[in-house]
XYZ file of C-alpha atoms in Angstrom:
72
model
C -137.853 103.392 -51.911
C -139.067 106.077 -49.913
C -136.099 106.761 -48.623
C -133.974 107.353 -51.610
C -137.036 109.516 -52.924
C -136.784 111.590 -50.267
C -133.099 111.902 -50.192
C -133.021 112.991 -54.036
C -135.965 115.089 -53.301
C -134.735 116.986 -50.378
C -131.392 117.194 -51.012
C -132.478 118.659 -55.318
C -134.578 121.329 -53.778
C -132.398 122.351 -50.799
C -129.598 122.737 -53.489
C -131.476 124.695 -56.010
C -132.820 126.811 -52.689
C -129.215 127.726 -52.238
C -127.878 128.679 -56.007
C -130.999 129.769 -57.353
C -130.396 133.418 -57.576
C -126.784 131.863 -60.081
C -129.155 129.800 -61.749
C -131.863 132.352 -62.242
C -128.342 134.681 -63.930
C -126.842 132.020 -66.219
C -129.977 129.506 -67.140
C -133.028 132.223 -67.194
C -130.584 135.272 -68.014
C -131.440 138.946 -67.120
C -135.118 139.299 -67.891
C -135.977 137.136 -65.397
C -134.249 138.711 -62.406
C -137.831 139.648 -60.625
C -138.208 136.041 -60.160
C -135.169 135.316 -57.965
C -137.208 135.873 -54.543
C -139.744 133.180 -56.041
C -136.868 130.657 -56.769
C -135.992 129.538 -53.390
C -139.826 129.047 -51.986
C -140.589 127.574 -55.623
C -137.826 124.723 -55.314
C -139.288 123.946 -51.612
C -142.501 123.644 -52.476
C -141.479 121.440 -55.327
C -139.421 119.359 -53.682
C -142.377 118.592 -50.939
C -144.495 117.461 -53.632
C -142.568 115.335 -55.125
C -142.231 113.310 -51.973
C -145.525 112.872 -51.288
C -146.442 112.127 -54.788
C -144.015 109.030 -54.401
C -145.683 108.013 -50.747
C -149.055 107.577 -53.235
C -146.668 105.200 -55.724
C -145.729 103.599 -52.249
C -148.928 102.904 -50.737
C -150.400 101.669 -54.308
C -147.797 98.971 -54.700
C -147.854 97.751 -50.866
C -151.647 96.952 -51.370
C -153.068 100.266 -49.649
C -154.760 101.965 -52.052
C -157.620 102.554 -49.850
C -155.155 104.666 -47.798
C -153.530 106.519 -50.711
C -156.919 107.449 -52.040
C -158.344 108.343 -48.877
C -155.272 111.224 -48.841
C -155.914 111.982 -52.190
C-alpha cells in the first residue's frame, strides 16, 4: 500500500511541479500569475504530506498505533 501511495504521490506532485506555470494560465487564468513561483514548491510540499499522512493509515492498520501516535 505504501508503495502505490507513494508512487501516485510522487509522481502527482513531480508532474504538477513541471506544468504548473500552464496550469496556473489555463485553470487559475491571468490574475493569478504572481502565484506561479509558489506552484512548484506548493505541489512538493503537498505531495510529501500526503505520503506520510498514508504511513499513519499504515501503521494504524498493522497494529502500531503506539508508533504512529508517537510521530504524531
Amino acid at each position: 500500500m505504501l508503495y502505490w501511495s507513494a508512487l501516485l504521490c510522487v509522481s502527482t506532485s513531480v508532474g504538477i511541479c513541471l506544468v504548473g506555470d500552464d496550469m496556473v494560465d489555463l485553470v487559475l487564468g491571468p490574475k493569478w500569475v504572481d502565484v506561479k513561483p509558489l506552484v512548484p514548491w506548493l505541489a512538493l510540499s503537498f505531495g510529501l504530506v500526503a505520503m506520510s499522512s498514508n504511513v499513519y493509515a499504515a501503521l494504524d492498520s498493522t497494529g502500531r498505533a503506539s508508533t504512529s501516535a508517537g510521530l504524531q
